[in-house]
mmCIF file of C-alpha atoms and ligand atoms in Angstrom:
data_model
loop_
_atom_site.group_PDB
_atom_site.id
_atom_site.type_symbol
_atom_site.label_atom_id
_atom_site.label_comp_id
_atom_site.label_asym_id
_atom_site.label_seq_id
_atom_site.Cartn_x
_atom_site.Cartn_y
_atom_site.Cartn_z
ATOM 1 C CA UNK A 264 98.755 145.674 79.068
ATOM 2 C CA UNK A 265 98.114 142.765 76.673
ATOM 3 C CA UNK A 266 100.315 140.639 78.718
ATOM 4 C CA UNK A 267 98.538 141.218 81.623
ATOM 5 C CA UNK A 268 95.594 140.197 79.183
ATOM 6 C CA UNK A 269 97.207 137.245 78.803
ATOM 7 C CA UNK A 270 98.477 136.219 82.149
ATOM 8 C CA UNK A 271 94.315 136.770 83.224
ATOM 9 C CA UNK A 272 93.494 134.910 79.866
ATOM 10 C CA UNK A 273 95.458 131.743 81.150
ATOM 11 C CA UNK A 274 94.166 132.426 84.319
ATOM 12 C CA UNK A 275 91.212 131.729 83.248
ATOM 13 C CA UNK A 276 91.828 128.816 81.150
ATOM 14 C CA UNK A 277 93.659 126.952 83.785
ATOM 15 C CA UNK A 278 90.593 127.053 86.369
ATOM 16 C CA UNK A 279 88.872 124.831 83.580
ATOM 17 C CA UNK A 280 91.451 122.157 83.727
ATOM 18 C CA UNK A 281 91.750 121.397 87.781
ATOM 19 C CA UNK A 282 88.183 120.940 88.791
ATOM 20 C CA UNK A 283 86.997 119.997 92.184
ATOM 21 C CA UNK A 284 84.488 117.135 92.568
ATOM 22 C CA UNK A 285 81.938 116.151 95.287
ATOM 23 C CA UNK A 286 82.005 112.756 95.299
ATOM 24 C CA UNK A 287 78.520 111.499 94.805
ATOM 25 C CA UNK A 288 77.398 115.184 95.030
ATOM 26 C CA UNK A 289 74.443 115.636 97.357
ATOM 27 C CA UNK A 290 74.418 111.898 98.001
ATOM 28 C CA UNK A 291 77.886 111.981 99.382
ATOM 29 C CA UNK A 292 79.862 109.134 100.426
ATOM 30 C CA UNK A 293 77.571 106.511 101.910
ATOM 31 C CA UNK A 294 76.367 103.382 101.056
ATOM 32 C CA UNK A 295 74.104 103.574 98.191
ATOM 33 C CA UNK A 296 70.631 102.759 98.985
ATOM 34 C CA UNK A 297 68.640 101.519 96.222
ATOM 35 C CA UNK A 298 71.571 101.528 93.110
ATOM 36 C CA UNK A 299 74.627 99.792 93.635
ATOM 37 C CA UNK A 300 75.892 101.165 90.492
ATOM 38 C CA UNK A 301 74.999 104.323 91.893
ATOM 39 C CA UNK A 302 79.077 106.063 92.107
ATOM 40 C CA UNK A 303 79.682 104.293 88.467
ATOM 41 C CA UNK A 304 76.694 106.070 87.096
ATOM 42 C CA UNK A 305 78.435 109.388 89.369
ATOM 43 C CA UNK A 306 82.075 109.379 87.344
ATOM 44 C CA UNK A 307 80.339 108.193 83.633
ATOM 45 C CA UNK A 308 79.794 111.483 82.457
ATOM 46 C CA UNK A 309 82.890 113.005 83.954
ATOM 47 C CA UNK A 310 85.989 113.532 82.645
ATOM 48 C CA UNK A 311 88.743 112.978 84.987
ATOM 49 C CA UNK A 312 92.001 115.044 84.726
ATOM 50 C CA UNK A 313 95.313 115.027 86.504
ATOM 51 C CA UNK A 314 95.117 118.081 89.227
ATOM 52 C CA UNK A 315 91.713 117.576 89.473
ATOM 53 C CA UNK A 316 90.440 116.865 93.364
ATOM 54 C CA UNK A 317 87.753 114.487 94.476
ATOM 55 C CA UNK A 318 86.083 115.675 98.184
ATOM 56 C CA UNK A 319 84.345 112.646 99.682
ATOM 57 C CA UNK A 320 81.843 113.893 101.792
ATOM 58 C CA UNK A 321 81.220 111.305 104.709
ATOM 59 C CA UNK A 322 80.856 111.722 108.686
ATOM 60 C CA UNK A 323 84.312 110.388 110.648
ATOM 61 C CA UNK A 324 83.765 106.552 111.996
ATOM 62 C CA UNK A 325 80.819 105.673 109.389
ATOM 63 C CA UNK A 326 83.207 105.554 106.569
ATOM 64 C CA UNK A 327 86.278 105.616 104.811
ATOM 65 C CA UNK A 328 88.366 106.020 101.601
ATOM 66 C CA UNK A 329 90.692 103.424 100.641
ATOM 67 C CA UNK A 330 92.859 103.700 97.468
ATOM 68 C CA UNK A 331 93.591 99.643 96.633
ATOM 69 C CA UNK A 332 94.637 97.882 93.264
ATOM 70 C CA UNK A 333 92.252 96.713 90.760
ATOM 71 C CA UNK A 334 92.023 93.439 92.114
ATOM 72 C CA UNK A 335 91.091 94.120 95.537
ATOM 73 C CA UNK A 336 88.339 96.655 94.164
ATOM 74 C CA UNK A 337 86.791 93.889 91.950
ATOM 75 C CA UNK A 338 86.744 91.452 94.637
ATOM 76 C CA UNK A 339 86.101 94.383 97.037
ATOM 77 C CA UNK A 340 88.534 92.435 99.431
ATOM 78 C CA UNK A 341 89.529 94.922 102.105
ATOM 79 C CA UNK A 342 92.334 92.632 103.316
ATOM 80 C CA UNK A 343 95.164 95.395 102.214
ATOM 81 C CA UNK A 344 94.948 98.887 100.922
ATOM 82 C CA UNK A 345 96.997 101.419 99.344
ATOM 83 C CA UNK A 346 96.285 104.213 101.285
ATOM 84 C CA UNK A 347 93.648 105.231 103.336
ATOM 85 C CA UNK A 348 91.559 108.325 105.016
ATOM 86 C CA UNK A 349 89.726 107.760 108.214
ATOM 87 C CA UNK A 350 88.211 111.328 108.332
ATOM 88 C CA UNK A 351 85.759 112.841 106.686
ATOM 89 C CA UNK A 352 84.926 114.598 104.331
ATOM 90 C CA UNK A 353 88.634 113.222 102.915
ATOM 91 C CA UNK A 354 89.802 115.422 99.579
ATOM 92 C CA UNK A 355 92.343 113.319 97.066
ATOM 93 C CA UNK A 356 94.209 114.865 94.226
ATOM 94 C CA UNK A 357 94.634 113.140 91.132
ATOM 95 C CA UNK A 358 97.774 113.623 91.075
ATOM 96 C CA UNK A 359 99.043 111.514 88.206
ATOM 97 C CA UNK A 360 97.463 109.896 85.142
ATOM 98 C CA UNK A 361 95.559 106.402 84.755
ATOM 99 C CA UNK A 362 92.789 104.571 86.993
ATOM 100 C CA UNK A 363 91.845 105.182 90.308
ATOM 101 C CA UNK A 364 90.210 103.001 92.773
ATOM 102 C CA UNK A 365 88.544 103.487 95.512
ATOM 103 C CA UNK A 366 85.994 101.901 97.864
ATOM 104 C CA UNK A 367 84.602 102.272 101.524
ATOM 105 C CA UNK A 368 86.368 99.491 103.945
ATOM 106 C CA UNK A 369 84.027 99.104 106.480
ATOM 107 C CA UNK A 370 82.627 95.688 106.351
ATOM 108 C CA UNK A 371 79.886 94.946 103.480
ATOM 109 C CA UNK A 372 80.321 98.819 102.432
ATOM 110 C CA UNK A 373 81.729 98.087 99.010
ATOM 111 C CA UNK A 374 80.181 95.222 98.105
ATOM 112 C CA UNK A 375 76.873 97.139 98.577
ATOM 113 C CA UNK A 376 77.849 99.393 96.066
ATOM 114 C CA UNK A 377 80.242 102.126 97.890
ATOM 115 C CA UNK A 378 83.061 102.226 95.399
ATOM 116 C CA UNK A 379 84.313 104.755 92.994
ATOM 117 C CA UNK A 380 86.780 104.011 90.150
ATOM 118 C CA UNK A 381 88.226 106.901 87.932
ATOM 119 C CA UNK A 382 90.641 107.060 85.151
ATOM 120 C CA UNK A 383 92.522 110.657 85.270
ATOM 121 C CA UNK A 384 94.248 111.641 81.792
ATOM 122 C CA UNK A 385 96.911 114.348 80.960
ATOM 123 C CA UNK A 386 95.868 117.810 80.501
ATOM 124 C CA UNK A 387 97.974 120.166 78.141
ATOM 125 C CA UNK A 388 98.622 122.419 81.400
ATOM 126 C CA UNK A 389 99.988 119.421 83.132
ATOM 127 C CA UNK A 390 102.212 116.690 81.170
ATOM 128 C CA UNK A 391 102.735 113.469 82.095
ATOM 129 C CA UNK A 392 106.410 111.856 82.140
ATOM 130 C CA UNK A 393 104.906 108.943 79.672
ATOM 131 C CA UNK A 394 102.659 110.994 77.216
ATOM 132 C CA UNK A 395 103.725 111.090 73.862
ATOM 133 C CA UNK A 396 103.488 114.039 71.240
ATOM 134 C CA UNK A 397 100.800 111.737 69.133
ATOM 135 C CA UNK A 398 99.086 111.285 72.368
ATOM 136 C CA UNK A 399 94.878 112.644 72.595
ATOM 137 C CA UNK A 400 96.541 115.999 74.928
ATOM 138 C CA UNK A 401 97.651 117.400 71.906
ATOM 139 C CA UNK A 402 94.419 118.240 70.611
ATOM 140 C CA UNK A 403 93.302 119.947 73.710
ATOM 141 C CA UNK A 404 96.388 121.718 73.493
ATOM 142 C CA UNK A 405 95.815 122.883 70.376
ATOM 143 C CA UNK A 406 92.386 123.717 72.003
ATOM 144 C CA UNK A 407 93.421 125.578 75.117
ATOM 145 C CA UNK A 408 95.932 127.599 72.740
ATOM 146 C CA UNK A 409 93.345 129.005 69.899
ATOM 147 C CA UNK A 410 90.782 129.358 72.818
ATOM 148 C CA UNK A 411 93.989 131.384 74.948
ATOM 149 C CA UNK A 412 94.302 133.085 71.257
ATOM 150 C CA UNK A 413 91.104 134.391 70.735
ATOM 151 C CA UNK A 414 90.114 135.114 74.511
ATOM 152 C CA UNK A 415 93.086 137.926 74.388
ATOM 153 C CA UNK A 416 92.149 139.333 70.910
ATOM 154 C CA UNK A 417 88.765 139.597 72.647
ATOM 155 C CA UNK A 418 90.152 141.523 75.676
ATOM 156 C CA UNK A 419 92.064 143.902 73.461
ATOM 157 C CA UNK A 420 89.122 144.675 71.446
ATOM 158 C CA UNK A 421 86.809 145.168 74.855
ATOM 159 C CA UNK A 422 89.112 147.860 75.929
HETATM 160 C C1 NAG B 591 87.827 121.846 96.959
HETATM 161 O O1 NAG B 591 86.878 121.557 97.970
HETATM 162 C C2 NAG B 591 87.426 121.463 99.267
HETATM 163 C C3 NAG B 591 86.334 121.042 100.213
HETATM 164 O O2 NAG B 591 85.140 121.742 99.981
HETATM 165 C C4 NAG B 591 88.044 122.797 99.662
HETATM 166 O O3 NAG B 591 88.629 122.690 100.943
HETATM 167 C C5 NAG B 591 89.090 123.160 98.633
HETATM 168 O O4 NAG B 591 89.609 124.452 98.924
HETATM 169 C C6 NAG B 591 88.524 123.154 97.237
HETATM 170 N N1 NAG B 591 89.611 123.370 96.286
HETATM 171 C C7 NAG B 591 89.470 124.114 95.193
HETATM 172 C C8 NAG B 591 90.676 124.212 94.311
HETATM 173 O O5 NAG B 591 88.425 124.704 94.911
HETATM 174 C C1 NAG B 592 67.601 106.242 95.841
HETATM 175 O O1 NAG B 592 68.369 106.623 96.958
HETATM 176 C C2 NAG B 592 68.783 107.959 96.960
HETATM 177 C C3 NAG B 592 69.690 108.172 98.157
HETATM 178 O O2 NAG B 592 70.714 107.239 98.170
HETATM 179 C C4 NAG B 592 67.573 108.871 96.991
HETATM 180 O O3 NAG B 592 68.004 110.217 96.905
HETATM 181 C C5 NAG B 592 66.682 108.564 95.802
HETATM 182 O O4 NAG B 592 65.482 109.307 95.873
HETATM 183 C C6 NAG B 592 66.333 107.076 95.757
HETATM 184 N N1 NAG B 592 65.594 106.781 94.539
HETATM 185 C C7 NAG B 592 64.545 105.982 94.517
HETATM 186 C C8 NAG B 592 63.932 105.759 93.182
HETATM 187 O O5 NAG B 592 64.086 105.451 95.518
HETATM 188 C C1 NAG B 593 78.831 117.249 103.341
HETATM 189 O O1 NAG B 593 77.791 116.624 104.058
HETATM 190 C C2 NAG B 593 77.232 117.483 105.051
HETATM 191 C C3 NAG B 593 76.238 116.653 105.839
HETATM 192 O O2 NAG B 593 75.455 115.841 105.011
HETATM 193 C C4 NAG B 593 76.595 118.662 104.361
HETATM 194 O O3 NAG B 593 76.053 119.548 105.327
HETATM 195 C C5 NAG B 593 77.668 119.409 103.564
HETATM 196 O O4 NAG B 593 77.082 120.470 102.847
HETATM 197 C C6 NAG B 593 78.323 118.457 102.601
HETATM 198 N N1 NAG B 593 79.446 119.138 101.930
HETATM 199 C C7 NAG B 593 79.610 119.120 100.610
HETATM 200 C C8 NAG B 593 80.834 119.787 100.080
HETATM 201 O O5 NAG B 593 78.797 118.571 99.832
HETATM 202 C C1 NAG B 594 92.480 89.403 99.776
HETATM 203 O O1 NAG B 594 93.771 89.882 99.425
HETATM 204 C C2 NAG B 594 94.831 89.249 100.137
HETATM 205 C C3 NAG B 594 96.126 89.887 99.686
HETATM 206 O O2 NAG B 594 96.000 91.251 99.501
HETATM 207 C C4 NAG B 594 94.850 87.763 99.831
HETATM 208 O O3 NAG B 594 95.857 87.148 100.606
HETATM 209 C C5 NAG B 594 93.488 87.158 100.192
HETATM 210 O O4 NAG B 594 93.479 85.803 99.789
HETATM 211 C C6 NAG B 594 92.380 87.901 99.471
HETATM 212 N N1 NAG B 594 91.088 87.384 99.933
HETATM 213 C C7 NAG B 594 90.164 86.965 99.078
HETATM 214 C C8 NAG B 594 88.874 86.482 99.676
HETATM 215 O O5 NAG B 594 90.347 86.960 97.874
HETATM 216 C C1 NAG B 595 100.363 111.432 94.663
HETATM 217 O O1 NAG B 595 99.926 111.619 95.987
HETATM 218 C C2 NAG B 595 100.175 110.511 96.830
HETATM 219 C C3 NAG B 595 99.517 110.775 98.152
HETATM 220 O O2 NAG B 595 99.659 112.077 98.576
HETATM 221 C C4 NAG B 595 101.686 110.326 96.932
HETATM 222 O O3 NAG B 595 101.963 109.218 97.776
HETATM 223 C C5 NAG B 595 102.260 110.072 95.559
HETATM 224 O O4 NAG B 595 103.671 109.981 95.623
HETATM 225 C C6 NAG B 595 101.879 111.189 94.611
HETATM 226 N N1 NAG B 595 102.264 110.812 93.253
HETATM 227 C C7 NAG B 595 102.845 111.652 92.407
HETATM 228 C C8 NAG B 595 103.137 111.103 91.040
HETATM 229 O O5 NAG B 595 103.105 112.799 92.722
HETATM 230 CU CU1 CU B 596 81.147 102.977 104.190
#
């Protein structure tokens, strides 16, 4: 029984680490009208981890998602890309740790303002091959293990 307690427990714990995103939220993925910080301003207050999964909502043939270096997103030169989704809405997992970037390659698009960068990090849940034991993601493991701790003391005693 208090395994199963457990097992729910982490459950539970991992559905806070892999979080899924609307790019933009209601906005979506357009070009933005009167801020063309406005997808910088988006991702400022978020905090970007590795499983977590960005949606960009946008209609198929107005716009696109393009992964591309650093480089190309500061100079918002659409010459080459990385990778890139032509339908809409387009969902990418951040599937490994470090910065992300992103704009719209229709003509003009990004330079107007229709560009994301993220930066995903470790989580505890999910190591990456480079993170080190005096790396930040140990005190969220320490975190996510008191928190597991406590949540199945608290189950026990509900029962
Ligand atoms: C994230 O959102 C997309 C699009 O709404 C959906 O297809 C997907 O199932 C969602 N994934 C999770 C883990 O909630
Ligand atoms: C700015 O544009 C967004 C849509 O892109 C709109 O929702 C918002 O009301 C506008 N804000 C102002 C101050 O015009
Ligand atoms: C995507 O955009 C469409 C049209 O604007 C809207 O109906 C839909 O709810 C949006 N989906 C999400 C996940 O925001
Ligand atoms: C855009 O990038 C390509 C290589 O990816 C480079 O050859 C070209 O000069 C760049 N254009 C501008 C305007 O920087
Ligand atoms: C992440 O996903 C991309 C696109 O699906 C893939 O090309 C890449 O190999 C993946 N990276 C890792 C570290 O899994
Ligand atoms: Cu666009």
């Amino acid at each position: 029984m208090a395994a199963l307690f457990v097992v729910l427990a982490a459950t539970l714990l991992q559905r806070t680490y892999a979080r899924n995103y609307t790019v933009g939220d209601s906005t979506g993925w357009q070009v933005p009208l009167n801020n063309s910080n406005f997808y910088e301003d988006w991702a400022s207050n978020k905090d970007f981890v590795v499983g977590d999964i960005l949606v960009f909502n946008f209609t198929t043939g107005r716009h696109d998602v393009a992964e591309v270096t650093e480089a190309a997103y500061d100079a918002c030169n659409i010459t080459n890309t990385i990778s890139i989704d032509l339908n809409g809405p387009a969902i990418i997992t951040l599937n490994r740790t470090g910065d992300y970037y992103f704009f719209c390659a229709f003509p003009n698009h990004c330079s107007r303002g229709q560009k994301l960068k993220v930066e995903a990090r470790s989580t505890s849940s999910v190591p990456s091959p480079g993170s080190s034991p005096t790396s930040p993601s140990s005190a969220s493991s320490l975190v996510a293990t008191l928190s597991l701790f406590f949540m199945s003391i608290a189950l026990v005693f509900l029962c």
